[in-house]
PDB file of C-alpha atoms and ligand atoms in Angstrom:
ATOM      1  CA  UNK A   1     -13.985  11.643  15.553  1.00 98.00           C
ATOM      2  CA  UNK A   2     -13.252   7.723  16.215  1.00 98.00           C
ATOM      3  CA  UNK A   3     -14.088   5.940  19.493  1.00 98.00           C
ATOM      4  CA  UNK A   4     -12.859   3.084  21.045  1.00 98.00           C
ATOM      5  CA  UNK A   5     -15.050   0.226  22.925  1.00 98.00           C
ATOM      6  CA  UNK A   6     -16.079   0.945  26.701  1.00 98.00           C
ATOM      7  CA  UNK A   7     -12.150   0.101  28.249  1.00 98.00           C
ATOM      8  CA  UNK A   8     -10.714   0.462  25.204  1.00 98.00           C
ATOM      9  CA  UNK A   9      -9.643  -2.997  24.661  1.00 98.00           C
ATOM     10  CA  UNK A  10      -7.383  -3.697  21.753  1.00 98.00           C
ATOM     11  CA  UNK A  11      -4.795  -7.009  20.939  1.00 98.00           C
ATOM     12  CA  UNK A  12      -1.630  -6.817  23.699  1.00 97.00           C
ATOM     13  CA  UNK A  13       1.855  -5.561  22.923  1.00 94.00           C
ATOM     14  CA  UNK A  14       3.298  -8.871  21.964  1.00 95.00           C
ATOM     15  CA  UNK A  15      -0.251 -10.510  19.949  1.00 95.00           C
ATOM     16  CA  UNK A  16       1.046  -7.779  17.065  1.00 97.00           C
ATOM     17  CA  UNK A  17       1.586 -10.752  14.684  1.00 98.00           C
ATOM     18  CA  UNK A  18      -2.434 -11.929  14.018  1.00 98.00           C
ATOM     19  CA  UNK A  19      -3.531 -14.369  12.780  1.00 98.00           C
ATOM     20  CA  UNK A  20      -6.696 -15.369  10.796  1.00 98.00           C
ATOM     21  CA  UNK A  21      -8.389 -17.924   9.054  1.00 98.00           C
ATOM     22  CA  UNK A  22     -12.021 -18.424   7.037  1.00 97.00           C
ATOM     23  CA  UNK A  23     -14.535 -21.191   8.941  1.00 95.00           C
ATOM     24  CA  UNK A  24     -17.256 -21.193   7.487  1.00 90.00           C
ATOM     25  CA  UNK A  25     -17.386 -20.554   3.817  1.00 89.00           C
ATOM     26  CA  UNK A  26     -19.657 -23.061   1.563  1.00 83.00           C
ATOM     27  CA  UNK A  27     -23.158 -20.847   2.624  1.00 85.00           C
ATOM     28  CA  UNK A  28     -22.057 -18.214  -0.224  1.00 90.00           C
ATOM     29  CA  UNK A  29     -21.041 -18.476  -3.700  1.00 89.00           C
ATOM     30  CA  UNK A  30     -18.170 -16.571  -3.669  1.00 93.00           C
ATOM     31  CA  UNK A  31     -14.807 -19.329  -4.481  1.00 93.00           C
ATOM     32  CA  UNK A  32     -12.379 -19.480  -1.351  1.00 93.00           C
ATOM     33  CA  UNK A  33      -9.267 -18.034  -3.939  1.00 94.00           C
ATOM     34  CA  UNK A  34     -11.625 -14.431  -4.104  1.00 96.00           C
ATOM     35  CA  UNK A  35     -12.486 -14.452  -0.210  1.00 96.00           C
ATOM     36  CA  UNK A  36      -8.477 -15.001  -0.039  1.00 97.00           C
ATOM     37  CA  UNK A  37      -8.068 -12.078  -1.957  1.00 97.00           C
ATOM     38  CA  UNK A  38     -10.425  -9.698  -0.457  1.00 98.00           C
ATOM     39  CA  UNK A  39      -9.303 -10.094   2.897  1.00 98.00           C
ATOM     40  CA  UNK A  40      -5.739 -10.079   2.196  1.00 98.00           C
ATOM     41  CA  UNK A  41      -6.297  -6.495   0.722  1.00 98.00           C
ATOM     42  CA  UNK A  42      -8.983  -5.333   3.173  1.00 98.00           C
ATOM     43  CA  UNK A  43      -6.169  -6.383   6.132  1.00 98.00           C
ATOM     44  CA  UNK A  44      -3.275  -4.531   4.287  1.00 98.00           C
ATOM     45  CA  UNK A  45      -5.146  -1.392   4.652  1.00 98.00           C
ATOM     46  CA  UNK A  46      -5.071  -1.823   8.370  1.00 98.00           C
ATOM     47  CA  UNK A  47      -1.619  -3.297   8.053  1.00 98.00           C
ATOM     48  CA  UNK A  48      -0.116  -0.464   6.027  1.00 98.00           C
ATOM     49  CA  UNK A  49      -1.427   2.333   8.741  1.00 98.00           C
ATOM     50  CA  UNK A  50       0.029   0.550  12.085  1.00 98.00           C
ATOM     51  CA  UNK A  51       3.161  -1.761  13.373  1.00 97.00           C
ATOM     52  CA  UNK A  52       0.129  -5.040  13.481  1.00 98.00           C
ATOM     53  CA  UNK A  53       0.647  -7.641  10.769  1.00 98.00           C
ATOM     54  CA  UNK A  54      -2.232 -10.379   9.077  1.00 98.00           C
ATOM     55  CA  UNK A  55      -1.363 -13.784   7.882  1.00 98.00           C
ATOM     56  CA  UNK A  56      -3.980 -16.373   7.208  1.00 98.00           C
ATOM     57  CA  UNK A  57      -3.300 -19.679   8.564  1.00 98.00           C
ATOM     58  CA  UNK A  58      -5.537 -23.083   8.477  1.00 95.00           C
ATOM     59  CA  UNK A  59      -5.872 -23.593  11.950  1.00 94.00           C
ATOM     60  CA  UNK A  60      -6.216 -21.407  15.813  1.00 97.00           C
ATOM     61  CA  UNK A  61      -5.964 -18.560  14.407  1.00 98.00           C
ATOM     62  CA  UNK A  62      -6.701 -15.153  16.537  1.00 98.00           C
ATOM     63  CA  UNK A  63      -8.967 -13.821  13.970  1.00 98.00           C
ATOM     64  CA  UNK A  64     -12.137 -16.332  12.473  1.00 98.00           C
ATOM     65  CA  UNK A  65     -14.540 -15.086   8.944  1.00 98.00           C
ATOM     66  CA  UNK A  66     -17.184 -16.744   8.491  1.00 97.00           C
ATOM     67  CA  UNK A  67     -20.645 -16.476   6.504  1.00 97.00           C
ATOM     68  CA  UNK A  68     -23.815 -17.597   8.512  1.00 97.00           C
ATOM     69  CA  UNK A  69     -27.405 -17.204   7.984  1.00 96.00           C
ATOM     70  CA  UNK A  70     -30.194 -16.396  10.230  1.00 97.00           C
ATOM     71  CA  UNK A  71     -29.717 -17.478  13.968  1.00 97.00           C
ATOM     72  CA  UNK A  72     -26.071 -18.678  14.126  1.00 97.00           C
ATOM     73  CA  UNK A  73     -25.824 -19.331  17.883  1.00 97.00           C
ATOM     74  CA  UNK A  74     -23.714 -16.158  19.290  1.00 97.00           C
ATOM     75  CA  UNK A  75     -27.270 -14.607  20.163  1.00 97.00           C
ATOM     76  CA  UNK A  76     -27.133 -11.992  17.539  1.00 97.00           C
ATOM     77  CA  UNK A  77     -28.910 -13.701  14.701  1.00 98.00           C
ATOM     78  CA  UNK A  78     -28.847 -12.339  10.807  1.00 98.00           C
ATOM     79  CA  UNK A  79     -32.194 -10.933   8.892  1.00 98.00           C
ATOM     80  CA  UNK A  80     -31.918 -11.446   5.744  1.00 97.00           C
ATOM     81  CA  UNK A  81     -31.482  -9.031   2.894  1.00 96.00           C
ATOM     82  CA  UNK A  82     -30.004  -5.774   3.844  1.00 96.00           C
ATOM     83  CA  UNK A  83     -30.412  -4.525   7.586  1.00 96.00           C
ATOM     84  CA  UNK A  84     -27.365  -6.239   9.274  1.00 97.00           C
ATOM     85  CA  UNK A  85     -24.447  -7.247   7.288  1.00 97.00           C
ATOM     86  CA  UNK A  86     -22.099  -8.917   9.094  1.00 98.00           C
ATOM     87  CA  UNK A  87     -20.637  -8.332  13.089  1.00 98.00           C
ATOM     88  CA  UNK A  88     -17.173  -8.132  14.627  1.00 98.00           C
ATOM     89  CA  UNK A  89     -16.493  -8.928  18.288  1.00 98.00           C
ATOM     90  CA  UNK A  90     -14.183  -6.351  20.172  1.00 98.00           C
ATOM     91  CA  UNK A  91     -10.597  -7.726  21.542  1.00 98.00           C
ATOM     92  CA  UNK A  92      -9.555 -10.059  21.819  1.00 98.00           C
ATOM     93  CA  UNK A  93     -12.822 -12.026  20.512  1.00 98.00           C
ATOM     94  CA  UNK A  94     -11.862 -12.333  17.044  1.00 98.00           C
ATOM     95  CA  UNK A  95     -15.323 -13.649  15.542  1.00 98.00           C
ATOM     96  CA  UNK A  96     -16.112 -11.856  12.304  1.00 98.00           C
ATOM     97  CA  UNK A  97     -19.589 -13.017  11.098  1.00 98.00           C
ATOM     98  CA  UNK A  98     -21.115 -12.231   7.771  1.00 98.00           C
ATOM     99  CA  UNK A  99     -25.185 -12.552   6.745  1.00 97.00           C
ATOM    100  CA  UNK A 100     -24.695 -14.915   4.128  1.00 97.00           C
ATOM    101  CA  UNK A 101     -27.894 -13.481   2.898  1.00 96.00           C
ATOM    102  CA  UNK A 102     -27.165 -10.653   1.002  1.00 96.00           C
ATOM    103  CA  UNK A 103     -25.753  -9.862  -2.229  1.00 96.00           C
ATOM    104  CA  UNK A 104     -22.092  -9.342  -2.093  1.00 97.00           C
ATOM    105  CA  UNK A 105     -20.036  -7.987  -4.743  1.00 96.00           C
ATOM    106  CA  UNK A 106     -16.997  -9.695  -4.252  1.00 94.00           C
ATOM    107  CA  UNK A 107     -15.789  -9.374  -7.845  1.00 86.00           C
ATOM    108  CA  UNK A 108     -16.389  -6.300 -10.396  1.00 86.00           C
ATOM    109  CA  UNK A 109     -17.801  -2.870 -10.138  1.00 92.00           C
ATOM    110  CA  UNK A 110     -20.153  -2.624  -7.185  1.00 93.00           C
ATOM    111  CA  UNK A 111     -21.539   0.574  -8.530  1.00 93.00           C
ATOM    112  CA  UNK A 112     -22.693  -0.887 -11.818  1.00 94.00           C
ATOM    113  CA  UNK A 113     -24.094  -3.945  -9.757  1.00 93.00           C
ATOM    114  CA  UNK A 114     -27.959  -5.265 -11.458  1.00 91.00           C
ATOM    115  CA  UNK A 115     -29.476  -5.655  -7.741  1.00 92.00           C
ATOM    116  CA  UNK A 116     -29.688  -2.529  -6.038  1.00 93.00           C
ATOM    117  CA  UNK A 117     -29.011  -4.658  -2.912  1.00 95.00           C
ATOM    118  CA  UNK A 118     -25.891  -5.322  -3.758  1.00 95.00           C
ATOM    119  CA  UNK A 119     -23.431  -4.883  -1.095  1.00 96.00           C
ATOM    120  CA  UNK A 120     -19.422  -4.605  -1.852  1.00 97.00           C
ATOM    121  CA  UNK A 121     -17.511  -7.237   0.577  1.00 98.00           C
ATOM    122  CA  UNK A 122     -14.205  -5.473   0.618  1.00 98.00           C
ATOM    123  CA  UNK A 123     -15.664  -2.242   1.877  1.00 98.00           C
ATOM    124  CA  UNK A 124     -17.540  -4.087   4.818  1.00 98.00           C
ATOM    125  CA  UNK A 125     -14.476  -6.346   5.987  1.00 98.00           C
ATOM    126  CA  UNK A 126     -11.848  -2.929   5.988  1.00 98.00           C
ATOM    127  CA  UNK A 127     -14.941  -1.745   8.733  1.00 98.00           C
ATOM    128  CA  UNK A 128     -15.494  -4.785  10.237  1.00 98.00           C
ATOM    129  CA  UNK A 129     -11.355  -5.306  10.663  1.00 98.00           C
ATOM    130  CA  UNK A 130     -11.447  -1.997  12.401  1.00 98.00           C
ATOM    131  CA  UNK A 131     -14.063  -3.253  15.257  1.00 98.00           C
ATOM    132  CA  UNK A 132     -11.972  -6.689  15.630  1.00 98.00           C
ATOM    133  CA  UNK A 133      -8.952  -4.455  16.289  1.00 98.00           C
ATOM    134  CA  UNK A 134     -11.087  -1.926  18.807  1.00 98.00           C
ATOM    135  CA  UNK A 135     -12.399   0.771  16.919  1.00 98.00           C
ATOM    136  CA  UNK A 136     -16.380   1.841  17.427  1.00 98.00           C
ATOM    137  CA  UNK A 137     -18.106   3.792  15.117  1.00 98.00           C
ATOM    138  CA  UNK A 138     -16.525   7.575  14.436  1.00 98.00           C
ATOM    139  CA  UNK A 139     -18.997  10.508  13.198  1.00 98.00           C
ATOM    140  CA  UNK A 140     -16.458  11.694  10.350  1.00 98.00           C
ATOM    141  CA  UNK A 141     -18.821  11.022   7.187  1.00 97.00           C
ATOM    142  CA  UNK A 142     -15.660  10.031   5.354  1.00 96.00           C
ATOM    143  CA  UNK A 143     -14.299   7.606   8.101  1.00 98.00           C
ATOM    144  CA  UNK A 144     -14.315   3.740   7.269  1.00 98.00           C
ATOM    145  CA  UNK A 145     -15.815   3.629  10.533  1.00 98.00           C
ATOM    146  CA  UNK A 146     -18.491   5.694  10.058  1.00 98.00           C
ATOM    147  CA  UNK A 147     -21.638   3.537  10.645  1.00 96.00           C
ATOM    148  CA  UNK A 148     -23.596   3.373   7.558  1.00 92.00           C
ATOM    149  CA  UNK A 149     -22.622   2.665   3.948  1.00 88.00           C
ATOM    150  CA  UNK A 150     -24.950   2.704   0.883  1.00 86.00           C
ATOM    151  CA  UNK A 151     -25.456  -0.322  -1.311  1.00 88.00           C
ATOM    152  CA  UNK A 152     -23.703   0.081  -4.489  1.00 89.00           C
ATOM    153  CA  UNK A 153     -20.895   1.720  -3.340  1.00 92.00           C
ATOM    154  CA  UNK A 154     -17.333   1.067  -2.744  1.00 96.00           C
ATOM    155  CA  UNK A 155     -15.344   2.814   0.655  1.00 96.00           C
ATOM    156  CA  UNK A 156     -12.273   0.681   1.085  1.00 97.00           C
ATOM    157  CA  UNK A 157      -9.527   3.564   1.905  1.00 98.00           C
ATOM    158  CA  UNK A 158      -8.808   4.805   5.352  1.00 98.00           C
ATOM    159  CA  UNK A 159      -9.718   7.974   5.967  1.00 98.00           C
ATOM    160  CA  UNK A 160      -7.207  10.396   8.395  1.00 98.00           C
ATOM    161  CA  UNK A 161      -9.492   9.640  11.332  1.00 98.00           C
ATOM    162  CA  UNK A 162      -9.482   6.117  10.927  1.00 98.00           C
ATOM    163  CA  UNK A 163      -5.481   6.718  10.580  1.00 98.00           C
ATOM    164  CA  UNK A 164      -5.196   8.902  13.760  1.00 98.00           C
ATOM    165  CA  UNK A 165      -7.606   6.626  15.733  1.00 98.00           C
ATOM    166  CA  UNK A 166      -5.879   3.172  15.270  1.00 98.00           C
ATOM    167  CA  UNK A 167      -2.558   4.721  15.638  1.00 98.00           C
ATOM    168  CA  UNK A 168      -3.088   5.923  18.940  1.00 98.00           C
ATOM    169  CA  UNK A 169      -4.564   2.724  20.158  1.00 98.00           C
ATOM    170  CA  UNK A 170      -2.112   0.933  18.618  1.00 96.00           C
TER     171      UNK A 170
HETATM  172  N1  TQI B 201     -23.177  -4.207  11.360  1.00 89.16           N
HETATM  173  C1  TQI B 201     -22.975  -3.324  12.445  1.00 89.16           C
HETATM  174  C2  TQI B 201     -21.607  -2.611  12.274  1.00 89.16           C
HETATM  175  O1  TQI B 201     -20.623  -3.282  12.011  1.00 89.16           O
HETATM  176  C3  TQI B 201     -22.964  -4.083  13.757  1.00 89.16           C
HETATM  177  C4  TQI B 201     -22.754  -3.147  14.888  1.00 89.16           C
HETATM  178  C5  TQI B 201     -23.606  -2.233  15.326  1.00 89.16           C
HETATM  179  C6  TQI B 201     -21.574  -3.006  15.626  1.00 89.16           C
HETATM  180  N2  TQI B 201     -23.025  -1.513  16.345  1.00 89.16           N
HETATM  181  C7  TQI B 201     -21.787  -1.981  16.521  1.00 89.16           C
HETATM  182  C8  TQI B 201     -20.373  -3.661  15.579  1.00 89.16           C
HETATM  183  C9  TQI B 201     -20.800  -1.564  17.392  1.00 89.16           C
HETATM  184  C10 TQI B 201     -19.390  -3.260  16.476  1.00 89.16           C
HETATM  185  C11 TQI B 201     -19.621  -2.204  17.348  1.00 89.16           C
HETATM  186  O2  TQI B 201     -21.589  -1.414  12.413  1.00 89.16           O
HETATM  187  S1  TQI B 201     -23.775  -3.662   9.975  1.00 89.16           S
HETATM  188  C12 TQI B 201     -21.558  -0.930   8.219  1.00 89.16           C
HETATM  189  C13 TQI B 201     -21.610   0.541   8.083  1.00 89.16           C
HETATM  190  C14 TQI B 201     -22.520  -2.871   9.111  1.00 89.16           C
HETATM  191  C15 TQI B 201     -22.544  -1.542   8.950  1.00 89.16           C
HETATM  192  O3  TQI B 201     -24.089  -4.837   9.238  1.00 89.16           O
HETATM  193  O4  TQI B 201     -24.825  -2.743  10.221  1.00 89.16           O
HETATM  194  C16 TQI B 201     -20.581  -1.648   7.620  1.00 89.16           C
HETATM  195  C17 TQI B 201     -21.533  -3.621   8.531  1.00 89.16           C
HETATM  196  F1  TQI B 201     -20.810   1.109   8.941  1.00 89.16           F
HETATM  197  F2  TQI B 201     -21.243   0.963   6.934  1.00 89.16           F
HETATM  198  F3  TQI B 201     -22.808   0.926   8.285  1.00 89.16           F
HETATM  199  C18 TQI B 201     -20.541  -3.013   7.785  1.00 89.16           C
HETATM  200 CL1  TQI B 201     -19.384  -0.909   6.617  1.00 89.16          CL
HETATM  201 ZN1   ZN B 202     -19.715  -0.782  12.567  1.00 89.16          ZN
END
């Protein structure tokens, strides 16, 4: 089942139109036209299950992506290969960090990946999109928003649970 953070906060009734926009991009190798395209599917899938809409914008926008390495000064620093991947704040925050550190697939087949480190982006920003908009972690295997994820694999579709959960929050 999916949980909610302690108080359940989520964006208000009238913040349905978010916005977001990339910070802090030059730390990875990945071109700014790909992140554009990752996220823009990766939002649609939250998009597509509730009434909440994503557009990216340039400047004060309510959602910010950006790639950092090591400490990065919100007191929750990256490690490195593997371990953490990347954070999301609760609502209204916004802040979506990712450890520039490790090997993301951002184009291709994840699953025939060289590294076995490699990490697909997509599937970590549809689960990191679900903590920006107030879901916690759910214990349905299947869930996006279940809390691990094995390297070399892609898990990009909303499961029922994920469905259910962010439609009655939302
Ligand atoms: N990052 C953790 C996560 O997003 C950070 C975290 C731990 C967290 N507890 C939290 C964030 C509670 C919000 C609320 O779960 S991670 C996964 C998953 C991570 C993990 O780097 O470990 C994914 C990032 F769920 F698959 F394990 C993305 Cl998909
Ligand atoms: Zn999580």
């Amino acid at each position: 089942l999916y949980t909610y953070f302690t108080g359940n906060p989520r964006w208000p009734p009238f913040q349905s139109q978010l916005t977001y926009a990339f910070t802090s991009t030059s730390t990875v190798s990945i071109s700014v036209s790909t992140l554009r395209e990752i996220f823009s599917r990766a939002f649609a899938r939250w998009a597509d299950a509730t009434t909440l809409t994503f557009t990216e914008v340039e400047n004060d926008a309510d959602i910010t992506i950006g790639f950092f390495s090591g400490d990065h000064g919100d007191g929750e620093p990256f490690d490195g290969v593997l371990g953490t991947l990347a954070h999301a704040f609760s609502p209204t925050d916004g802040r979506f960090h990712l450890d520039a550190a490790e090997q993301w697939v951002a184009d291709g087949d994840v699953t025939t990946a060289s590294s076995d480190a490699a990490i697909d982006l997509e599937s970590v920003a549809v689960h990191e999109i679900g903590h920006l908009l107030g879901l916690g972690h759910s214990s349905v295997e299947n869930a996006i928003m279940f809390p691990t994820i094995r390297t070399k694999t892609k898990k990009v579709d909303l499961a029922a649970d994920d469905v259910a959960g962010i439609q009655n929050l939302y």
